[in-house]
Coordinates of C-alpha atoms and ligand atoms in Angstrom, one line a residue:
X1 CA 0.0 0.0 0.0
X2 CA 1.2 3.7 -1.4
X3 CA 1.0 6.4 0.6
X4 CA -2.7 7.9 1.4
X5 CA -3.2 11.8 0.7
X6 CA -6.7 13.7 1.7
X7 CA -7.9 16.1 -1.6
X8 CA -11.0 17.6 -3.5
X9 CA -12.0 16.8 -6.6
X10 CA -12.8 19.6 -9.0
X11 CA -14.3 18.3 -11.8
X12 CA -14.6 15.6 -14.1
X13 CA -12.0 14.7 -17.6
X14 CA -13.2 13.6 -20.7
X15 CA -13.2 9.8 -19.3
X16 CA -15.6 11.0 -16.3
X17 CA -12.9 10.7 -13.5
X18 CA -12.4 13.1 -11.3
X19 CA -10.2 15.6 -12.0
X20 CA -8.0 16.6 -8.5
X21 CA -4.1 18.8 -8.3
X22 CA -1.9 17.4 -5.8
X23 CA 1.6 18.7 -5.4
X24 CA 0.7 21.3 -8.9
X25 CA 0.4 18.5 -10.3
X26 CA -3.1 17.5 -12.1
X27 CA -4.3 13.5 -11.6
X28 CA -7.7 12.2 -12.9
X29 CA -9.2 9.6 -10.2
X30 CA -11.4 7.0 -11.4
X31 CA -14.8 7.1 -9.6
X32 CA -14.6 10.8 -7.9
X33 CA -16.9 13.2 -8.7
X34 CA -16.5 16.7 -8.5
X35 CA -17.4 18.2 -5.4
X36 CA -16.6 15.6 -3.6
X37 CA -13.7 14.6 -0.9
X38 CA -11.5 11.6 0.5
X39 CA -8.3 10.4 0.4
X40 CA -6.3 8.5 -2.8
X41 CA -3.5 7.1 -3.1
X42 CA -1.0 7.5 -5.7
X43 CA 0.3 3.9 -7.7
X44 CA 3.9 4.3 -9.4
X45 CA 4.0 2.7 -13.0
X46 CA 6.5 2.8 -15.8
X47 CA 5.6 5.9 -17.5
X48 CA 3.2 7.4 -15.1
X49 CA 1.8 8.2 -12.0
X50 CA -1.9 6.6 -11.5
X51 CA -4.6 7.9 -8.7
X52 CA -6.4 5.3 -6.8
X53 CA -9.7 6.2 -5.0
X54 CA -9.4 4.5 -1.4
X55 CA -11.8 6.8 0.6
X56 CA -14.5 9.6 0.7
X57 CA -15.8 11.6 3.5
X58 CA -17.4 13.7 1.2
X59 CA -20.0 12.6 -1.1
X60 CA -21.8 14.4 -4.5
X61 CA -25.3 14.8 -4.0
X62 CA -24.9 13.2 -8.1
X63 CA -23.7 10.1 -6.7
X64 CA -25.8 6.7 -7.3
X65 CA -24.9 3.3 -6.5
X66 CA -23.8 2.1 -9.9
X67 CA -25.7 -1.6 -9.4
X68 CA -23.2 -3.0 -11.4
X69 CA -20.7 -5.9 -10.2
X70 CA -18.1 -5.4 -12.9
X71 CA -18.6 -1.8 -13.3
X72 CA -14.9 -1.2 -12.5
X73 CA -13.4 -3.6 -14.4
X74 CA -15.8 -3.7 -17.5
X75 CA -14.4 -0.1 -18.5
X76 CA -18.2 0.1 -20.8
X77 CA -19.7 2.4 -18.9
X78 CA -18.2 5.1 -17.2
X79 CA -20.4 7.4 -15.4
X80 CA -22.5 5.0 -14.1
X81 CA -21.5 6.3 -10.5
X82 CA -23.2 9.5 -11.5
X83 CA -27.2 10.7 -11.7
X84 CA -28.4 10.6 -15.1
X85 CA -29.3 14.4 -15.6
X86 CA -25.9 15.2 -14.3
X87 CA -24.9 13.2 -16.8
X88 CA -26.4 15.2 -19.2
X89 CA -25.3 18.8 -17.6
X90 CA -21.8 17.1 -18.0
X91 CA -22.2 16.0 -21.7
X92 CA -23.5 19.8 -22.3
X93 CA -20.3 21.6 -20.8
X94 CA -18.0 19.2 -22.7
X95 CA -19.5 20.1 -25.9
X96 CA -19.4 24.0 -24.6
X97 CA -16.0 24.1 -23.3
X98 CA -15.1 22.5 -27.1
X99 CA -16.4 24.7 -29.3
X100 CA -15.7 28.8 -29.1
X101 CA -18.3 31.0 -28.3
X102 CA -19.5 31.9 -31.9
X103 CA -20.2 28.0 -32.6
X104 CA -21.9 27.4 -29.0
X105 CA -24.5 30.5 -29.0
X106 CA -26.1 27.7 -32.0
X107 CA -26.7 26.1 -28.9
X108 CA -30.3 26.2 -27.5
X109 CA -31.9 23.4 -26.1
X110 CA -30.0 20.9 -23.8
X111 CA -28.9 17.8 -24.2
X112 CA -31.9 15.5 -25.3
X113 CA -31.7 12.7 -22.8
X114 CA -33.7 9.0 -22.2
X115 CA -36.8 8.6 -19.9
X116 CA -35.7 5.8 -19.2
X117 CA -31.9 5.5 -19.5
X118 CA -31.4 1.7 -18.9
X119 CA -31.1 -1.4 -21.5
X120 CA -31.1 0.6 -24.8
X121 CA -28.4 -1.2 -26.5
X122 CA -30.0 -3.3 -29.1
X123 CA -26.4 -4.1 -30.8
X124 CA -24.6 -6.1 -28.4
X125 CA -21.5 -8.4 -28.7
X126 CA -19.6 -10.7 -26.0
X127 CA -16.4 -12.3 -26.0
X128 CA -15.7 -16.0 -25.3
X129 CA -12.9 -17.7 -23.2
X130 CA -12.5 -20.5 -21.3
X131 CA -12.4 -20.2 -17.4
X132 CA -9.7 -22.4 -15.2
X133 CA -12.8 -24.9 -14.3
X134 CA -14.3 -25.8 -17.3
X135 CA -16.7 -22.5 -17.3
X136 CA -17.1 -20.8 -19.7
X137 CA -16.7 -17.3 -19.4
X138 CA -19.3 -14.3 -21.6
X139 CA -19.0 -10.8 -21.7
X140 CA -17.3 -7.8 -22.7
X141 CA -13.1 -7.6 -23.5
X142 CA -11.4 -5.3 -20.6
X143 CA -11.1 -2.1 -21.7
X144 CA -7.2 -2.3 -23.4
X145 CA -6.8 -6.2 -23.3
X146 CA -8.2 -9.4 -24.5
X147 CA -9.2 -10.5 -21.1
X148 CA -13.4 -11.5 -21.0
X149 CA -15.0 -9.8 -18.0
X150 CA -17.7 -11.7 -17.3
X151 CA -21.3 -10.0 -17.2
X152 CA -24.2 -11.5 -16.6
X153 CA -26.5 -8.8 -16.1
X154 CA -25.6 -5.4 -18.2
X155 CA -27.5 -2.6 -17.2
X156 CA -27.4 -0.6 -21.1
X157 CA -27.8 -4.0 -22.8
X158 CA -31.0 -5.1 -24.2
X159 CA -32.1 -7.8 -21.1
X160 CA -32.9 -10.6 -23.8
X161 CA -29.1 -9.8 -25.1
X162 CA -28.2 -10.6 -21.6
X163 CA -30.3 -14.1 -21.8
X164 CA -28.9 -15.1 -24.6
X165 CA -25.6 -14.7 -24.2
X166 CA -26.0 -17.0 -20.5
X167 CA -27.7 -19.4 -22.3
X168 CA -25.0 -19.8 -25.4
X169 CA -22.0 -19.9 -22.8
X170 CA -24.3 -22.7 -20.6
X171 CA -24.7 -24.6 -23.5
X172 CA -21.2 -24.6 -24.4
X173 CA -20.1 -26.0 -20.7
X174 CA -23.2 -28.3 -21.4
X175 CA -22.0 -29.8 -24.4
X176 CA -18.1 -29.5 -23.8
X177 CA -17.7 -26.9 -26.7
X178 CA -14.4 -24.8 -26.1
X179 CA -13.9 -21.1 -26.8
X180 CA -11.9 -20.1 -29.3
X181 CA -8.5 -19.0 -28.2
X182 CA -7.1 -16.1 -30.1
X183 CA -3.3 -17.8 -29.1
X184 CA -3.7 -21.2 -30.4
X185 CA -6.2 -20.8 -32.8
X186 CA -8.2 -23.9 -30.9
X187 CA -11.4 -23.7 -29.9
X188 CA -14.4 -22.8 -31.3
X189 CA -16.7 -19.9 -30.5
X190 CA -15.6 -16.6 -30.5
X191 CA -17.7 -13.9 -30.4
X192 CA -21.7 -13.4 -30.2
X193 CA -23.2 -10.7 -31.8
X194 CA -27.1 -9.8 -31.3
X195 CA -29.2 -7.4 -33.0
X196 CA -32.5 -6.8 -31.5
X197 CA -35.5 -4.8 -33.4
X198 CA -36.8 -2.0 -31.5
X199 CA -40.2 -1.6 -32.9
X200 CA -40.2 -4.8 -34.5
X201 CA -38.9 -7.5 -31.7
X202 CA -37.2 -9.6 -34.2
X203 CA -34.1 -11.0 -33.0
X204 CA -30.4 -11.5 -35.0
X205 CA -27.9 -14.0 -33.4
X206 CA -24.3 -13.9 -35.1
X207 CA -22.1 -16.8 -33.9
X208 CA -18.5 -16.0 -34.6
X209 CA -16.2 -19.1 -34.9
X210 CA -12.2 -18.6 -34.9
X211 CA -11.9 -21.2 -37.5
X212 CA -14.6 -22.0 -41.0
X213 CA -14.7 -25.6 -39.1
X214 CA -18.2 -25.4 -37.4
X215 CA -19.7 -28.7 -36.7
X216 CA -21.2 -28.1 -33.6
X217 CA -23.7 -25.2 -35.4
X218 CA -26.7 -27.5 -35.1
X219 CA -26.6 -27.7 -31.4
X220 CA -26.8 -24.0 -31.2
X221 CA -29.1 -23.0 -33.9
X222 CA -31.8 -25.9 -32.3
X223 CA -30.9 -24.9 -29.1
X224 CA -31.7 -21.2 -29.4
X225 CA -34.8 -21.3 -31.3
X226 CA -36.1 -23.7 -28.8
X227 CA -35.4 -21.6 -25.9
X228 CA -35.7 -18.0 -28.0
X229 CA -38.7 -18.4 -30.5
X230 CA -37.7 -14.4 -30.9
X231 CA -35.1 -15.7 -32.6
X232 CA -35.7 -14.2 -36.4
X233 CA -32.0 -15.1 -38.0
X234 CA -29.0 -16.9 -37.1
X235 CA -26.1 -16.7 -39.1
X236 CA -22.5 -17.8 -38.7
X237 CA -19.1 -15.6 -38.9
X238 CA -15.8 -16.7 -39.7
X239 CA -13.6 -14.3 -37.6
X240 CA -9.8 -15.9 -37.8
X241 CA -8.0 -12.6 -37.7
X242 CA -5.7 -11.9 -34.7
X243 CA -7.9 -8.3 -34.5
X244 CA -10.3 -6.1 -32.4
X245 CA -12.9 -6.5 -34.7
X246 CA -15.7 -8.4 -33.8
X247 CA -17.3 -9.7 -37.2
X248 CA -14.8 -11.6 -40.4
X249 CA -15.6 -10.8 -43.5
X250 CA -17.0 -14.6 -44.4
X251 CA -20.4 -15.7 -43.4
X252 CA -23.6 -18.0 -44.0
X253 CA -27.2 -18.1 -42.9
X254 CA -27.6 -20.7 -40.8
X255 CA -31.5 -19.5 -40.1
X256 CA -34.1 -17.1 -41.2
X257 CA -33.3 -14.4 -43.9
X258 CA -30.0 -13.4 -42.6
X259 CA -31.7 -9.8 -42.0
X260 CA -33.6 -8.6 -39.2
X261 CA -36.0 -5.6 -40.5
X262 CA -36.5 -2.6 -38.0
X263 CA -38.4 0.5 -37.9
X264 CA -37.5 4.2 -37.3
X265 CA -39.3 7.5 -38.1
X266 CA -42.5 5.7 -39.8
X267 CA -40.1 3.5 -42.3
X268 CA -38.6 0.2 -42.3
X269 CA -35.5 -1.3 -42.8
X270 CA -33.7 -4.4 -43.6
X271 CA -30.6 -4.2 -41.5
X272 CA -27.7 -6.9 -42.4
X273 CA -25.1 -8.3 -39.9
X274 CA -22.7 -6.2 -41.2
X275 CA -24.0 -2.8 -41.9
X276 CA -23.9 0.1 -39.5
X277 CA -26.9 0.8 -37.5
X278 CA -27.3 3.0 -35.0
X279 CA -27.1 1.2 -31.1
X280 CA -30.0 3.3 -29.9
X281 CA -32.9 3.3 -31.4
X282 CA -35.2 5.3 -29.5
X283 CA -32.4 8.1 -29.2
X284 CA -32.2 7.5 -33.1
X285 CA -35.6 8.8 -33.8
X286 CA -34.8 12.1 -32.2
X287 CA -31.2 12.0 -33.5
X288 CA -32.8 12.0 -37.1
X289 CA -35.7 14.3 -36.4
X290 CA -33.2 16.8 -35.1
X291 CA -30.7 17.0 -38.2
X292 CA -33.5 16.9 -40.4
X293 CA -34.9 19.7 -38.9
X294 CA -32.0 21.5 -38.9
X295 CA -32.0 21.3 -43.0
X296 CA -35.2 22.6 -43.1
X297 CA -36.2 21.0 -46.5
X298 CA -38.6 22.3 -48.7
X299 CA -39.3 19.3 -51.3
X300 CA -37.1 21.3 -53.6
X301 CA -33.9 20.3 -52.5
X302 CA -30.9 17.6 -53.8
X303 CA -29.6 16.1 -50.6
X304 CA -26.7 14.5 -50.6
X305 CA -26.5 12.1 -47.3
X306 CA -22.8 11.4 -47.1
X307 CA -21.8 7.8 -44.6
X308 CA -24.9 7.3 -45.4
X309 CA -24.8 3.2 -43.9
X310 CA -28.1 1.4 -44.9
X311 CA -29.7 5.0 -46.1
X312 CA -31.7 5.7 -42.8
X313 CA -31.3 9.7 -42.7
X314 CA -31.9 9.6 -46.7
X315 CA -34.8 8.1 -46.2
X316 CA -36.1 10.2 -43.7
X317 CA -35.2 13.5 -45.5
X318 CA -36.7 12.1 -49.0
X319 CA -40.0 12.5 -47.5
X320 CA -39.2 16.6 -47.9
X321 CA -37.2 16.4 -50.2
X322 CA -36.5 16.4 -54.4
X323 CA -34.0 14.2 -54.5
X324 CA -31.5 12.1 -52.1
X325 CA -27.8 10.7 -53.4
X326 CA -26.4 8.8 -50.4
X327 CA -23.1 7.6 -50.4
X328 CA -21.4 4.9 -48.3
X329 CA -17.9 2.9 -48.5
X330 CA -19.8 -1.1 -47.1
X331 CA -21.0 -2.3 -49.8
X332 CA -23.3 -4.8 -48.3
X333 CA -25.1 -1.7 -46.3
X334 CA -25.4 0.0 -50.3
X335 CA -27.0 -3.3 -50.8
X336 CA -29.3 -2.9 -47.8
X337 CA -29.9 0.9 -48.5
X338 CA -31.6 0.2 -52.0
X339 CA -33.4 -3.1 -51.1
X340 CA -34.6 -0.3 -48.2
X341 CA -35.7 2.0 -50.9
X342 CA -37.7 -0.3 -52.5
X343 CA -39.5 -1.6 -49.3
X344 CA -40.9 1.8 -48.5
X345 CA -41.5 2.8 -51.9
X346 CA -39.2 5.7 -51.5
X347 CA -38.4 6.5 -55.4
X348 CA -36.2 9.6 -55.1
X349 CA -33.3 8.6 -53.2
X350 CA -30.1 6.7 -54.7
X351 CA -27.4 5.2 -53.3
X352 CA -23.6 4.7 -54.7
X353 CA -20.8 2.4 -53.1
X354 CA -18.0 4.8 -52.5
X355 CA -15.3 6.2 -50.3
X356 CA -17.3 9.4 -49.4
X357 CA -13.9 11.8 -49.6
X358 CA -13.4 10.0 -53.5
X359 CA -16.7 10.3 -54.5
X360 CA -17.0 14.4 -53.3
X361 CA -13.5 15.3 -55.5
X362 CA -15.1 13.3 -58.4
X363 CA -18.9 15.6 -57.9
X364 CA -16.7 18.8 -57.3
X365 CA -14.4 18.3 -60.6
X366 CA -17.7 17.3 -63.1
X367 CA -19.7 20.4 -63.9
X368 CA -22.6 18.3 -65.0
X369 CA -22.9 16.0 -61.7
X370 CA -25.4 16.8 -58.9
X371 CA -25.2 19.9 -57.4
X372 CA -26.8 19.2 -53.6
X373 CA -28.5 22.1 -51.9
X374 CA -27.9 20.3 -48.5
X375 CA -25.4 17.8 -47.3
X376 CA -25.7 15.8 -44.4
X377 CA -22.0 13.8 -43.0
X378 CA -22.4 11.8 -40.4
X379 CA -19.0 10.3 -40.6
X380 CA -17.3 7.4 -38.2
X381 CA -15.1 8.3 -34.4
X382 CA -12.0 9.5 -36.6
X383 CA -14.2 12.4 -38.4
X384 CA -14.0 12.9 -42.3
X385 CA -11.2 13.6 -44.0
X386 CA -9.4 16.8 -46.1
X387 CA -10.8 14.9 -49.4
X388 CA -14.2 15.2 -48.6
X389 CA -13.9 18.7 -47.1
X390 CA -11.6 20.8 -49.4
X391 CA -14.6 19.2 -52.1
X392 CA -17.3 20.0 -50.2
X393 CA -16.9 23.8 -49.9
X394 CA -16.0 23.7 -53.8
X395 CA -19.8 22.2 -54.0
X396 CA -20.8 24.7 -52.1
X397 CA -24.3 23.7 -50.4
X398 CA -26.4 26.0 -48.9
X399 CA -26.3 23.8 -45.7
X400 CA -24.5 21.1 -44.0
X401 CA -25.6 18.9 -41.0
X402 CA -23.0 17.2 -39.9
X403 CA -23.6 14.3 -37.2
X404 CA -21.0 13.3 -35.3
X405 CA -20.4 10.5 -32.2
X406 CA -17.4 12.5 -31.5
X407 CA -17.8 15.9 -30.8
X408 CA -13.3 16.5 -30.9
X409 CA -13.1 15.1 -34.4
X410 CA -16.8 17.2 -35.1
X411 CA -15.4 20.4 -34.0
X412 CA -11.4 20.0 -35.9
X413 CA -13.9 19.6 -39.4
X414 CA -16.0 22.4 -38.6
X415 CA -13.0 24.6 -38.2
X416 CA -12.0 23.8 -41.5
X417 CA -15.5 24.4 -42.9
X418 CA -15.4 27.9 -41.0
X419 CA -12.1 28.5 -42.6
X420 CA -14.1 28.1 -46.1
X421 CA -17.1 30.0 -45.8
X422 CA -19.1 28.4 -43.4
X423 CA -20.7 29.5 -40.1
X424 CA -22.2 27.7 -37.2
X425 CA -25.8 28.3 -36.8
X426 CA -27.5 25.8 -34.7
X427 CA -26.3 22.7 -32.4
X428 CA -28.0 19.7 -30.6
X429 CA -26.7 17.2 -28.9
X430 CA -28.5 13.7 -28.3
X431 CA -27.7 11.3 -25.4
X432 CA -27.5 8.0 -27.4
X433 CA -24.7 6.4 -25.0
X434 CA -26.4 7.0 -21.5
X435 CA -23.4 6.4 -18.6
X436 CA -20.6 6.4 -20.8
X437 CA -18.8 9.0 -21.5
X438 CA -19.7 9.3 -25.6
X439 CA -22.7 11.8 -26.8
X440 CA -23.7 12.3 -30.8
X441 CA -23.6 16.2 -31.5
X442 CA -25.6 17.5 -34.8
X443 CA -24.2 21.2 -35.8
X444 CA -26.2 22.9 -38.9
X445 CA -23.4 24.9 -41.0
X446 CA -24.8 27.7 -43.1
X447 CA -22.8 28.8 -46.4
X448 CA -21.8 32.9 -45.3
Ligands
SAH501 N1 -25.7 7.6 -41.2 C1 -25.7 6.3 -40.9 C2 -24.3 5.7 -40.7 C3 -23.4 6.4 -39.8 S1 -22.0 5.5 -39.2 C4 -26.6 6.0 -39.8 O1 -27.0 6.9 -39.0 O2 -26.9 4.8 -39.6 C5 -20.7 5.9 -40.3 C6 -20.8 5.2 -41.6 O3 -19.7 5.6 -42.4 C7 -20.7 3.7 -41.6 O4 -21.8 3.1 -42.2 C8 -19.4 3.4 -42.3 O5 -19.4 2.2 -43.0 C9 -19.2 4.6 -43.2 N2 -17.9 4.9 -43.7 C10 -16.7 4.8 -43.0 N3 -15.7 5.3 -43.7 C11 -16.3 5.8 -44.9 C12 -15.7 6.4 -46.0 N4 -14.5 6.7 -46.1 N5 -16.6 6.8 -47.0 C13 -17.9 6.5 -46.9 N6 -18.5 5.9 -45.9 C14 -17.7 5.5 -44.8

């Protein structure tokens, strides 16, 4: 045991620990919360100095018991510890200290939080590996490793996500079937990934193998139906890649259509394994609302919905709309996008398979392509790039929504669309990842 010291904690880092000085030197503390006081104690590593909570004598009236047995070790969530609508007041003033006071005065409304901020995953994945007795352990990697925490109950997971995953990991210590392990290559499962249909209920169970050998697949697709009639689609994934990534690129239908269909904003979608969908679907609804909203579309307009996945905003804005491109690198979610068309007889939009930064320098250098009156980007974590920017401005919209998961990578694009001739009107931000520390922004740019 270190050394204990007694300090305050004075607000909260972009992780959500608390943020203390000790010495003139700042620390962040896991689980502190500003306003709060105890002691800590201070662990020596390699390259730095790490804070340890170990006491407090002085609580937040924001505190809340997180209910969560791996909540420290699971690294998922991490302001679990907190109330939700501080939560929220802390998502706000991160996204206010980001952005300069010409961009924030967009701001108007707070954050739009849950109701009911509990079990809204509806994507969920768990990791495999085999425990020291013959269990088998389920959950989540911890956060920086390959070691499986095990969870049995997730509070922001979809509860039948949590059933299913028990029951796959019990019938693997049932019927002596070994998890695949990533340093031998033996084994056999490796992942699960379930998608669950908000509005719909239908169920997608992906069953990730480390290997294409996958004899044991009739014990598990029986199994699961039996106990899960929800159970829509089960397909298998061939995942032999020493990687983060969940799904391979390889995979058959071992039940059902290999689609699950969902519905958002009045319209329905076919969504495939692979194809992005948004986590939240409730939060979705307003998410979309919002940045259409934002564009305020006329029925006159060419959109352009740029990362657009399986064409969800396009959709939604081709109700107001002349015409929609969308434009998305996954093929298979192109594939999805225009089946999606068709199924809601939606017969202005169209999608291309493209690298969205490509496809802009193409539109910008051809005087006879679209011109779009609006764009909407909602591109992935790491932003969009210089491509699809610098072509952008040269295409000159009258508007741009840009959605964003990460609000740093948001703002760095933003000041290079200022830099060109845009201005920050209006900003929302959604809470679609409740007790973590993530929040989707939507910022309307106007041409000057
Ligand atoms: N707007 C969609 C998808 C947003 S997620 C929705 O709300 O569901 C970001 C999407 O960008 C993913 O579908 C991803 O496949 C896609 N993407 C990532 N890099 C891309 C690129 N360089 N060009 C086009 N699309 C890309």
């Amino acid at each position: 045991m270190g050394k204990k010291y007694r300090v305050g904690c004075k607000g909260l880092d972009d992780f959500g620990k608390g943020k203390i000085v000790f010495n003139n030197k700042p620390f962040s503390v896991p689980y502190m919360l500003p306003g709060e006081k105890g002691e800590i104690e201070l662990v020596f590593r390699a390259k730095e100095t790490a804070a340890k909570l170990v006491s407090l004598d002085k609580l937040s009236e924001a505190r809340v018991e997180p209910e969560c047995q791996v909540y420290e070790t699971c690294g998922g969530c991490h302001v679990l510890h907190m109330q939700y609508a501080t939560q929220l007041e802390w998502k706000q003033q991160k996204i206010k200290d980001l952005f300069p006071e010409e961009d924030r005065r967009g701001i108007l409304a707070p954050v739009i939080g849950m109701e009911d901020p509990f079990h809204y995953r509806h994507k969920i994945y768990a990791s495999f590996a085999n425990g020291k007795k013959g269990e088998i352990l389920a959950g989540i990697y911890e956060e920086n490793s390959h070691r499986v925490v095990k969870t049995k109950q997730c509070r922001i997971q979809h509860p039948l996500a949590n059933e299913i995953i028990s029951y796959v990991a019990g019938l693997m210590k049932k019927q002596h079937i070994p998890a695949y392990n990533e340093d031998n290559g033996k084994g056999v499962l490796r992942h699960i990934y379930i998608r669950i249909g908000e509005k719909t209920g239908q169920v997608m169970v992906v069953l990730v193998t480390g290997s294409k050998e996958f004899k044991e697949k009739n014990i598990f697709v029986d199994g699961l139906r039996k106990q899960f009639p929800q159970i829509t689609t089960i397909i298998h994934n061939i995942n032999s890649a020493k990687t983060s990534m969940v799904l391979g690129k390889t995979e058959t239908v071992l039940f059902g259509s290999g689609t699950i269909e969902d519905e958002l904003c009045g319209l329905k979608f076919d969504i495939s394994s692979r194809s992005f969908y948004q986590v939240n679907p409730v939060q979705t609804e307003k998410l979309y609302t919002t940045a259409v909203e934002f564009a305020g579309l006329t029925g006159a307009e060419t959109v352009l919905d740029a990362y657009c996945g399986i064409g969800t905003i396009s959709m939604v804005a081709a109700k107001q709309a002349k015409e929609v491109l969308g434009v998305e690198l996954n093929e298979t979610a192109i594939q999805d996008a225009k089946k999606n068309a068709k199924k809601n007889n939606c017969s202005n939009v169209r999608f291309i398979a493209a690298d969205a930064g490509e496809y802009m320098v193409q539109l910008a250098k051809n005087p006879e392509a679209v011109k779009p009156d609006v764009v909407f980007m909602d591109p992935p974590r790491s932003g969009s790039d210089a491509n699809f920017l610098n072509s952008v401005v040269k295409l000159a919209p009258k508007k741009i929504v840009y959605i964003s998961c990460n609000p740093d990578t948001q703002k760095t694009d933003i000041d290079v669309l200022k830099k060109k001739g845009y201005r920050v009107e209006k900003m929302q931000a959604v809470d679609c990842f409740c007790h973590t520390r993530h929040v989707e922004n939507i910022a309307l740019l106007v041409r000057n």
